[in-house]
CSV table of C-alpha atoms in Angstrom, one decimal:
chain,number,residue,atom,x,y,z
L,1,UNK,CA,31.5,91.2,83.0
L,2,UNK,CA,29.2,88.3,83.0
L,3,UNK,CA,30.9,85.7,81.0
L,4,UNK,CA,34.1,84.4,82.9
L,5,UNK,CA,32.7,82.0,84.6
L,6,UNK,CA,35.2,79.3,84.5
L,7,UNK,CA,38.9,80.1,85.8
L,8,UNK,CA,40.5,79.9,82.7
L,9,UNK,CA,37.7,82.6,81.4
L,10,UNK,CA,38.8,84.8,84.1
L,11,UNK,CA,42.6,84.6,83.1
L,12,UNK,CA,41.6,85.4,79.8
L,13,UNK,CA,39.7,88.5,80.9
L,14,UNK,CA,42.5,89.3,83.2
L,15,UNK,CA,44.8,89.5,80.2
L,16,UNK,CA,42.5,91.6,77.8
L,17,UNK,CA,41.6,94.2,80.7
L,18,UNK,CA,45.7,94.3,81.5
L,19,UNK,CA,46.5,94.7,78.0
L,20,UNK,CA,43.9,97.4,77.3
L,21,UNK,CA,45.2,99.3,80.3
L,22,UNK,CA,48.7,99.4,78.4
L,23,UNK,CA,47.7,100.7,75.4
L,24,UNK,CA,45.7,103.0,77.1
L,25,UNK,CA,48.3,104.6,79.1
L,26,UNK,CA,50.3,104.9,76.0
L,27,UNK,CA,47.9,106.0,73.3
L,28,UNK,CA,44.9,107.9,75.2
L,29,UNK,CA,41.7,106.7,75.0
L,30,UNK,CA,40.9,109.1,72.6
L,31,UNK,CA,43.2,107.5,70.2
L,32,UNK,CA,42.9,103.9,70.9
L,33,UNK,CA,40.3,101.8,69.1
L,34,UNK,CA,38.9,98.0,70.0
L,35,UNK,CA,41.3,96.6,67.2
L,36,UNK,CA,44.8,98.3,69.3
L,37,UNK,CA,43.2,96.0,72.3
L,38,UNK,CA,42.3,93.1,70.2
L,39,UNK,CA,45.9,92.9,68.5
L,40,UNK,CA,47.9,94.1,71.7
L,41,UNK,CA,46.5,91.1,73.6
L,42,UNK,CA,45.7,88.5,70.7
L,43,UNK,CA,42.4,88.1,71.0
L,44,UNK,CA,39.7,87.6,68.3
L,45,UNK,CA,36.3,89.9,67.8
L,46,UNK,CA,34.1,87.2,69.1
L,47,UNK,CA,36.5,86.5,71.9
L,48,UNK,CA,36.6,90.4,72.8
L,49,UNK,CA,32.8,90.5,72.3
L,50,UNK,CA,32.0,87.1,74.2
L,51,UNK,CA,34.1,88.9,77.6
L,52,UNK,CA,32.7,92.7,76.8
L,53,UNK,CA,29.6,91.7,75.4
L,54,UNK,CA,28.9,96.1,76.3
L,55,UNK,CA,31.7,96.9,73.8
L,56,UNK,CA,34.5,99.8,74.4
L,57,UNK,CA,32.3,101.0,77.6
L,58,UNK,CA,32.6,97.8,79.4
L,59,UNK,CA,35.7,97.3,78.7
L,60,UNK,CA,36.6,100.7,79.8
L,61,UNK,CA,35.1,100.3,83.3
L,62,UNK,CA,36.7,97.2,84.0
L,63,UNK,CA,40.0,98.7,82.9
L,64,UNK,CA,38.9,101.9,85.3
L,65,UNK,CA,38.4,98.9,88.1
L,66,UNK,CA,42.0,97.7,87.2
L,67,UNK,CA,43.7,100.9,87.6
L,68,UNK,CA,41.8,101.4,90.4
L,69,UNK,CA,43.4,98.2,92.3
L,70,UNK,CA,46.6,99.5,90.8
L,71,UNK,CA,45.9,102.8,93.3
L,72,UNK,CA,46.3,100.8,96.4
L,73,UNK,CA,48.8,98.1,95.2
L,74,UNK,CA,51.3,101.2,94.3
L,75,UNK,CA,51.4,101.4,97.2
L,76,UNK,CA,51.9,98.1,99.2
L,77,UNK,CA,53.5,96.9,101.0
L,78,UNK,CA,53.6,99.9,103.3
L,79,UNK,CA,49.9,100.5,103.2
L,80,UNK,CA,49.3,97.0,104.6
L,81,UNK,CA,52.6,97.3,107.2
L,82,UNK,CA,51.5,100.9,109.1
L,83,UNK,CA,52.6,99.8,112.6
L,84,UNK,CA,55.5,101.8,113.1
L,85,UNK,CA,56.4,105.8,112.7
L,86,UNK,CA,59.0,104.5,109.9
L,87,UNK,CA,57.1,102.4,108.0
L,88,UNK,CA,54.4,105.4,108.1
L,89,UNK,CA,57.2,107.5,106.6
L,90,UNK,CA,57.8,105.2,103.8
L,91,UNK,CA,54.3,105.0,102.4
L,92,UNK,CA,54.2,108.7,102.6
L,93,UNK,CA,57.4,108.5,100.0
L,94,UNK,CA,55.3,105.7,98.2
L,95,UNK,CA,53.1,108.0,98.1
L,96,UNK,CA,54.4,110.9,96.7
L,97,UNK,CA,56.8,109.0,94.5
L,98,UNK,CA,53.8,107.4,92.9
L,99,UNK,CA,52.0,111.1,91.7
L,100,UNK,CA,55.5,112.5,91.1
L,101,UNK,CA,56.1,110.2,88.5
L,102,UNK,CA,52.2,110.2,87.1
L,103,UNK,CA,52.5,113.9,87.0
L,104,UNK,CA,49.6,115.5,85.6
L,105,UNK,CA,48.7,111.8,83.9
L,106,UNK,CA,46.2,110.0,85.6
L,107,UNK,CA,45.5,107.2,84.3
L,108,UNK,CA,42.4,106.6,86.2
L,109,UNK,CA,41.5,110.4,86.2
L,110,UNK,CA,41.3,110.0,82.1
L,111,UNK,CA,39.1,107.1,82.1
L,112,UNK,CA,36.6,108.6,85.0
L,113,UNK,CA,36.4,111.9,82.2
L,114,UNK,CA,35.9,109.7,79.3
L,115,UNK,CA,33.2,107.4,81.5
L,116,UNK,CA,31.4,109.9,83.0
L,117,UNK,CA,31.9,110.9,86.9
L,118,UNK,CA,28.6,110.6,87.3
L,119,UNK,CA,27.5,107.2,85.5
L,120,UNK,CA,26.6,104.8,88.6
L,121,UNK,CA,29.6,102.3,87.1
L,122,UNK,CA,32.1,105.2,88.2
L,123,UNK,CA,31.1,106.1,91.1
L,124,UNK,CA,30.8,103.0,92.2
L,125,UNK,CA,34.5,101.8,91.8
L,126,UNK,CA,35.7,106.2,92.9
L,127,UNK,CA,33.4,104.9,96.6
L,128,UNK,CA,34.9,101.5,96.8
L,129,UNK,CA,38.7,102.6,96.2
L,130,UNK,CA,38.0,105.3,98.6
L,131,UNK,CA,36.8,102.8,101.1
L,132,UNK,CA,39.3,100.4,100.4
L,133,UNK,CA,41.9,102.6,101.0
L,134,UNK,CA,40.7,104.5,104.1
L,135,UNK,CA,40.2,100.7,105.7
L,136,UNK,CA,43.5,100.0,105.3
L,137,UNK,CA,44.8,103.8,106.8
L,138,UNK,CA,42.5,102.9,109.7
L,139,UNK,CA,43.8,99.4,110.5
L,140,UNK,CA,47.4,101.5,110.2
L,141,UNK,CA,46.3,104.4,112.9
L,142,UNK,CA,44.5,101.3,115.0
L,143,UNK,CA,48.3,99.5,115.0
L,144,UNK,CA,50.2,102.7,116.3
L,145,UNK,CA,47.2,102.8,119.3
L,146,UNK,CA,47.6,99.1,119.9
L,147,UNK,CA,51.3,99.8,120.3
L,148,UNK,CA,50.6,102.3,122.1
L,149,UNK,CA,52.5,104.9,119.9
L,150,UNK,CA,49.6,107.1,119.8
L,151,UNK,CA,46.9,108.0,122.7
L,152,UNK,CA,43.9,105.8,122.8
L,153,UNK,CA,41.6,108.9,122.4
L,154,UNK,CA,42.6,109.2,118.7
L,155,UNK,CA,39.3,109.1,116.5
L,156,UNK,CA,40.5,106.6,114.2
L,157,UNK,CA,37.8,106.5,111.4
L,158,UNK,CA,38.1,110.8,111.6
L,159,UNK,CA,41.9,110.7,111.1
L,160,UNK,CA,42.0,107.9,108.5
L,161,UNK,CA,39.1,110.1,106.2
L,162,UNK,CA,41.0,113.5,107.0
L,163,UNK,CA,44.2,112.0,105.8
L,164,UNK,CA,42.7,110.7,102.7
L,165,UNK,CA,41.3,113.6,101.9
L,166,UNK,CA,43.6,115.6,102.0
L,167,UNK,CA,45.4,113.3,99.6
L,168,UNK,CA,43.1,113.1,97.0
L,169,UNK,CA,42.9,117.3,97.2
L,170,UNK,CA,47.0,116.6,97.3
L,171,UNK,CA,46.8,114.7,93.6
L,172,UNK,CA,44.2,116.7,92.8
L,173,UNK,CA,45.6,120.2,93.3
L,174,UNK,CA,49.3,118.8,91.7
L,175,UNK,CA,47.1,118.0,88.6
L,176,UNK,CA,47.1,122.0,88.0
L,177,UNK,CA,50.3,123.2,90.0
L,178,UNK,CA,52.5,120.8,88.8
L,179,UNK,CA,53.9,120.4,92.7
L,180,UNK,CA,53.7,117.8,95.1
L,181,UNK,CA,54.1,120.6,97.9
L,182,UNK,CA,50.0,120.0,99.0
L,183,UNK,CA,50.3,116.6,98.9
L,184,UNK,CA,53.7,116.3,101.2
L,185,UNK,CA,51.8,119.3,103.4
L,186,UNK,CA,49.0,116.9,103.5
L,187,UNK,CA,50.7,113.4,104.5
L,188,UNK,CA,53.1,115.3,107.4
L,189,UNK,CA,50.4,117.5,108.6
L,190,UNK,CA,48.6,114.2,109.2
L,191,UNK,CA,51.1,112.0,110.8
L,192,UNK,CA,52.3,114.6,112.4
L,193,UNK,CA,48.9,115.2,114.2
L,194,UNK,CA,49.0,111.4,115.4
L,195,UNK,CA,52.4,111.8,116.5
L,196,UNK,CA,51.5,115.0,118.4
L,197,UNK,CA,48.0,113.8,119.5
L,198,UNK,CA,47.2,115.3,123.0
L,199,UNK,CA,46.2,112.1,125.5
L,200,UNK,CA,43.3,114.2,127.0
L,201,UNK,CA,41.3,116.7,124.4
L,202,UNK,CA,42.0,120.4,125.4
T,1,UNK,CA,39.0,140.0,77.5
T,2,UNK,CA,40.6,142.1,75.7
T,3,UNK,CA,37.8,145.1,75.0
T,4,UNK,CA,36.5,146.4,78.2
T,5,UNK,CA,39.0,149.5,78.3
T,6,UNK,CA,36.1,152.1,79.9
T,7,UNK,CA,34.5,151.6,83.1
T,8,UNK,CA,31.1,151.3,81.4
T,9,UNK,CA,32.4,149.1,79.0
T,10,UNK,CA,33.4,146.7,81.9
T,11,UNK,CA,30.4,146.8,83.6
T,12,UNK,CA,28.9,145.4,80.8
T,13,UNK,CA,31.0,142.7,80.6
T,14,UNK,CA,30.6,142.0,84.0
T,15,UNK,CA,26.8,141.8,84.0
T,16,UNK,CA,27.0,139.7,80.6
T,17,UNK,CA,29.2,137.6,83.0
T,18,UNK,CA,26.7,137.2,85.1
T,19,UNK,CA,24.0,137.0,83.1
T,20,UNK,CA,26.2,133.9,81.7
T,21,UNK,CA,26.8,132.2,85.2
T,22,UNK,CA,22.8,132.2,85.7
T,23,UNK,CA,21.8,130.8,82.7
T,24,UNK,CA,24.4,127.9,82.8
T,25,UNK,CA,23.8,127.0,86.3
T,26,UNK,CA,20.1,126.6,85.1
T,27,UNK,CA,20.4,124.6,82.0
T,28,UNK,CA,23.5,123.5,82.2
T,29,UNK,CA,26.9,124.0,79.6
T,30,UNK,CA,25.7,121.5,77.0
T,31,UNK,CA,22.0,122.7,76.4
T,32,UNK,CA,23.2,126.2,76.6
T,33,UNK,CA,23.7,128.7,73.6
T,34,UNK,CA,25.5,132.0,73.1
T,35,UNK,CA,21.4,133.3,72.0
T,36,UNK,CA,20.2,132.2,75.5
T,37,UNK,CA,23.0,134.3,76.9
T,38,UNK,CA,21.9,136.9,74.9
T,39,UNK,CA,18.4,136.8,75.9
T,40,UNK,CA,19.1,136.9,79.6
T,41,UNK,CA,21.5,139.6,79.1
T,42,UNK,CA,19.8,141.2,76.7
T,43,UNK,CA,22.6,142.0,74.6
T,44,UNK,CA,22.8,142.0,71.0
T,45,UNK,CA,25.1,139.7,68.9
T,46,UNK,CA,28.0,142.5,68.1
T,47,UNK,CA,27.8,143.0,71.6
T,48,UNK,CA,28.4,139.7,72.4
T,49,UNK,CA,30.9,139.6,69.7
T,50,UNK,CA,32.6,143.2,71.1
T,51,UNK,CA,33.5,142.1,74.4
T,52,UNK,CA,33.9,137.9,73.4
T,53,UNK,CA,35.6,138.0,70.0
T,54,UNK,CA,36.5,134.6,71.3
T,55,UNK,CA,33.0,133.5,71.4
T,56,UNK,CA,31.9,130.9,73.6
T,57,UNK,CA,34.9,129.3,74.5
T,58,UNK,CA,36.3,133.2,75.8
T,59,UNK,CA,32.8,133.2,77.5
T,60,UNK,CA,33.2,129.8,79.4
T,61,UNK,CA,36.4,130.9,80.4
T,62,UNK,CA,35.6,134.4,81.9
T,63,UNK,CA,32.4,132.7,83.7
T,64,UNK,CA,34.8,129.9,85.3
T,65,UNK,CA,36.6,132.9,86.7
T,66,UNK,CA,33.5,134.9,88.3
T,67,UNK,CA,32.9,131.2,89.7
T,68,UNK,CA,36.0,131.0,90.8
T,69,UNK,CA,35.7,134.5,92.5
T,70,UNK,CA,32.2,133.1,94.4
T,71,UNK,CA,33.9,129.9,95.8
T,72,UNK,CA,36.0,132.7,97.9
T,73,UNK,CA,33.0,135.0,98.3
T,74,UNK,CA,30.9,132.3,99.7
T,75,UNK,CA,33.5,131.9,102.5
T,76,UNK,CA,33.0,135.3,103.9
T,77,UNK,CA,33.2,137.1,105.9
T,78,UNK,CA,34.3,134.4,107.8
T,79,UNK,CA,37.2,133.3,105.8
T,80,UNK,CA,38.9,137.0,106.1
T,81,UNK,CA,38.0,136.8,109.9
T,82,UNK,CA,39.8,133.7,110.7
T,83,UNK,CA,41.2,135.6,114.1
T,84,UNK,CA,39.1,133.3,117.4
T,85,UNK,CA,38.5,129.9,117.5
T,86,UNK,CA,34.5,130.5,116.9
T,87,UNK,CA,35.5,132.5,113.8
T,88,UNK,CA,37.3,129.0,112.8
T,89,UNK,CA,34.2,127.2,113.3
T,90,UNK,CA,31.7,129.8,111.6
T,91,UNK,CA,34.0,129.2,108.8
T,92,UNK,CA,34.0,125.3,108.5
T,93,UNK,CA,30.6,125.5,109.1
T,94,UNK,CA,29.6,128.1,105.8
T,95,UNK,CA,32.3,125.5,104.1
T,96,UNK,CA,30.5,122.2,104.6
T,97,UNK,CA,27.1,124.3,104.0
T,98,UNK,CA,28.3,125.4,100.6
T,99,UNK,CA,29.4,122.7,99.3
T,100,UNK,CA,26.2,120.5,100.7
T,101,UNK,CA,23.9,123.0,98.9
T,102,UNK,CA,26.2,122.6,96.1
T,103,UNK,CA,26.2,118.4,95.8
T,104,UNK,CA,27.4,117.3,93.1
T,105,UNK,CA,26.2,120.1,90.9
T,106,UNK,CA,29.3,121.9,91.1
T,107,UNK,CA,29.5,125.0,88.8
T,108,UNK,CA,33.2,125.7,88.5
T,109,UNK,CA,33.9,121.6,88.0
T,110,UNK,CA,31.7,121.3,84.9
T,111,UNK,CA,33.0,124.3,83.5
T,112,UNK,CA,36.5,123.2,83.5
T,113,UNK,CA,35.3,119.6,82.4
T,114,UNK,CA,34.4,121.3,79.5
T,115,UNK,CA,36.6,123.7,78.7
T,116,UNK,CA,39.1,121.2,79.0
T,117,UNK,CA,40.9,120.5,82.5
T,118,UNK,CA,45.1,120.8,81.4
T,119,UNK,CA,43.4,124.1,79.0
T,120,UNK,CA,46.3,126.9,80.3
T,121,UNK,CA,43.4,129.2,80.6
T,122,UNK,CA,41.2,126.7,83.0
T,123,UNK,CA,44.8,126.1,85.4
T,124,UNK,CA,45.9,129.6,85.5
T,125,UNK,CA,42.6,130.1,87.4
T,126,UNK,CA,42.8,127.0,89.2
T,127,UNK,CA,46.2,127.8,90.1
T,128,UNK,CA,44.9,131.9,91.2
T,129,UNK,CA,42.0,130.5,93.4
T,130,UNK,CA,44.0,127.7,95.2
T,131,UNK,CA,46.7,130.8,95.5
T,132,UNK,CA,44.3,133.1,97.0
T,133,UNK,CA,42.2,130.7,99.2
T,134,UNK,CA,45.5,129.4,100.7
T,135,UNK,CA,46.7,133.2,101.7
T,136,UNK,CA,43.5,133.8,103.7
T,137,UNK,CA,43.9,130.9,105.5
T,138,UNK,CA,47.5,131.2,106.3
T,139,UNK,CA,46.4,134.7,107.5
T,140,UNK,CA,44.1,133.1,109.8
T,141,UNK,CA,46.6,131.3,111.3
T,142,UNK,CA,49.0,134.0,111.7
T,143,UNK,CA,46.1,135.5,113.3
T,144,UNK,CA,45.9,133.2,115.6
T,145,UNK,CA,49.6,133.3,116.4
T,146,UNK,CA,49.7,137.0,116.9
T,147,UNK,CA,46.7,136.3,119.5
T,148,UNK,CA,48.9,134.1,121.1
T,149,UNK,CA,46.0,131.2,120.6
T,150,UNK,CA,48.9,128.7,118.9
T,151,UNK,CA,52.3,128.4,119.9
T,152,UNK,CA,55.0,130.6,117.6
T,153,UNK,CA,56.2,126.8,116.3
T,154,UNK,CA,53.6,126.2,113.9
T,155,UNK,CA,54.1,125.9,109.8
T,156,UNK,CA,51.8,128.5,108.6
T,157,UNK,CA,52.2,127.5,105.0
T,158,UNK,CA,52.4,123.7,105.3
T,159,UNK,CA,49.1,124.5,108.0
T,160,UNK,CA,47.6,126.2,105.4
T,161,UNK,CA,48.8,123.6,102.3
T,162,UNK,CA,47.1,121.2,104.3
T,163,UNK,CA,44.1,122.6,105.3
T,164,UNK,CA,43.4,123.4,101.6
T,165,UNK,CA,44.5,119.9,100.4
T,166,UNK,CA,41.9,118.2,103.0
T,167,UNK,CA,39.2,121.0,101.7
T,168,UNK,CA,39.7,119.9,97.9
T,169,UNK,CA,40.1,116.2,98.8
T,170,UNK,CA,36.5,116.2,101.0
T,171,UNK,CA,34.8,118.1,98.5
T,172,UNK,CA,36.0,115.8,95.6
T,173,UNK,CA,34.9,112.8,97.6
T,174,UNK,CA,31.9,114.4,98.5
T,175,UNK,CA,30.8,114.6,94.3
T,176,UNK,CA,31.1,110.1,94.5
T,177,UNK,CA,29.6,109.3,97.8
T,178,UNK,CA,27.0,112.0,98.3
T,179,UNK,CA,28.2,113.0,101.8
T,180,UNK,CA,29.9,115.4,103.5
T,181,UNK,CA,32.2,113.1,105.9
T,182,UNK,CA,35.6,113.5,104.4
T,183,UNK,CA,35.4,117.5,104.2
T,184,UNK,CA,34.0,117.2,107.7
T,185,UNK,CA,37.2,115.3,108.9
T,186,UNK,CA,39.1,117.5,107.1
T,187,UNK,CA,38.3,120.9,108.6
T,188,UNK,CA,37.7,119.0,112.2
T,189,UNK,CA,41.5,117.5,112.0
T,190,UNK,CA,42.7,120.6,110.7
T,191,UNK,CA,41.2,123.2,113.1
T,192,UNK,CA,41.8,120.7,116.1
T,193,UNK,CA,45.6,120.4,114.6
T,194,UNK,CA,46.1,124.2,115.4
T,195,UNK,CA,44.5,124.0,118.7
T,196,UNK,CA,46.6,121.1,120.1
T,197,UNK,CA,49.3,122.2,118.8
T,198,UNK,CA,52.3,121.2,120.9
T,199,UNK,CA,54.9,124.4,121.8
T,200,UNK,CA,57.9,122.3,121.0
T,201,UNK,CA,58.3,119.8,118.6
T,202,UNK,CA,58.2,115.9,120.0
C-alpha cells in the first residue's frame, strides 16, 4: 500500500480496507466484486485504484492484515492483562467465545485460501500474527514468574509456542468437528501445566 | 467406492490408489490427469471408470484417505507402543521427522484444499483420522498409568485432546515459518506434562 502517505490518506485507506472486510464477511469473497467495496465505502474507481494501485489482490491482503490485527484485539484486554490465574481464565473464555461464535467461518482462513498460503504476502502476515501473539503469551507467563505464581524454571518462550500451538490446531481441528472440546483441552492443559510446574525438573 | 465387492476387485482399487497417491505427490493435483493415473497404474479407462464412476473427484477423495491412513502409519510402531518414557520420545522424534521431511509439501493439505475443505467427504476423514490418532495416544497414556509411570489423576482424554491440538497447531505453523519450533514445544510440553504430573490436584 504505497500511496497513503499523508494522515488523512491513511484514514481513507483505513476506511476502504474496514469496509471491504464487511462485505467480505457477509458476501464471500467469491461473491463480492471491486464495485460492492467501492459503493459500501463511497469511494470512487480512481480513489480505489490510487490506494490499491494492485487491484482486488492488494486489497485483499491488506484486508487479510486487518483481520489479522482483529485476531489479537478479540482478544484484549486479557491478552495484554496475563498477571494473575483469573485474568488467565478469562482470555481462555475470550478465547473460546471468539471461535465458538466464528464457527467453521474464518474470516481470515477464507482470505489465506483465496490468496494463496504460500504467496510470500501471506505468509508473511500468518508469521507476524503468530509472533505477535506468542509475545504477548510470553510477557503473560513472564508476569506470573515475576509474581512468583509460577517457579522461575518455567521455559517461557517453550510454554508460550506450545500453548499457541495447540490453539491454532484447537481452531483448526473445530473447523472440521464442529467442537471446541480441543481447543478448551488445549488452553487448560496449558495453564494447567504452569500452575502445576514442578520448581525443580524431575 | 461403491464397486470393489471381490477381494481381487479391491486390490485393484487399492493399487490404482496408490498408483494415484505417487503420481500426485510428483506432479502435483493441478498438473495431474486421470490419463497419467492411468499410465502409472496401467489401467484402462473403463477400469478407471469401474471402480471411480465418480471420476476424479471420487479419486481425490479415496487418495486423501490412503493419505490419511499414512499420517498414522508413519507414526509407527511407535505410536501403538506409547508404553515407557523412551517409547514417548521415539515417538515425538519420528513426528517432528515426518513432518520436517514433509515441509510444506504436505500431501493430505493440498488434497483437501482442493477437494474443497467444509466438502462432507474431505471432514468425515478429517474427523476419522483426528478420531483415530487421538485413541492411540490416549492408549499411551493409559499405558503409562497402568505402569504406574503417571499418577491415576490424570485426564486421559483432555491429555490426549491436547496433545493432538498442539500436534496440529505446530505442524500448521510449521507450513508459514519453515520450522519445526512450535511442534517441538508441543510434544516437549506435552510429554513433560505427563511426567510432572502432580498426584493430587493443586
Amino acid at each position: 500500500m504505497p500511496n497513503a502517505s499523508t494522515a488523512k490518506g491513511r484514514a481513507t485507506q483505513a476506511r476502504i480496507v474496514e469496509g471491504a472486510a464487511q462485505v467480505l464477511r457477509e458476501r464471500g469473497i467469491a461473491f463480492t466484486t471491486l464495485d460492492d467495496v467501492r459503493a459500501r465505502t463511497s469511494t470512487s474507481k480512481s480513489q480505489l485504484f490510487h490506494y490499491f494501485p494492485g487491484g482486488k489482490d492488494e486489497l485483499l491482503l491488506a484486508v487479510a492484515e486487518f483481520e489479522a490485527s482483529r485476531v489479537l484485539e478479540d482478544q484484549q484486554p486479557h491478552l495484554d492483562r496475563l498477571d494473575s490465574w483469573e485474568s488467565w481464565y478469562r482470555w481462555r473464555d475470550a478465547v473460546v467465545e471468539r471461535y465458538e461464535l466464528q464457527n467453521d467461518q474464518c474470516p481470515l482462513g477464507n482470505l489465506f485460501l483465496h490468496i494463496g498460503r504460500s504467496e510470500p504476502g501471506t505468509r508473511a502476515i500468518v508469521v507476524e500474527l503468530m509472533r505477535q501473539w506468542q509475545e504477548r503469551i510470553a510477557n503473560g507467563i513472564r508476569a506470573l514468574r515475576s509474581r512468583e505464581l509460577i517457579p522461575a524454571s518455567v521455559d517461557v518462550d517453550r510454554s508460550a509456542a506450545a500453548l499457541l500451538a495447540g490453539i491454532q490446531g484447537g481452531v483448526s481441528i473445530m473447523m472440521s468437528t464442529g467442537s471446541s472440546a480441543h481447543l478448551r483441552a488445549a488452553l487448560d492443559t496449558g495453564i494447567d501445566q504452569l500452575r502445576t510446574a514442578p520448581t525443580h525438573e524431575r
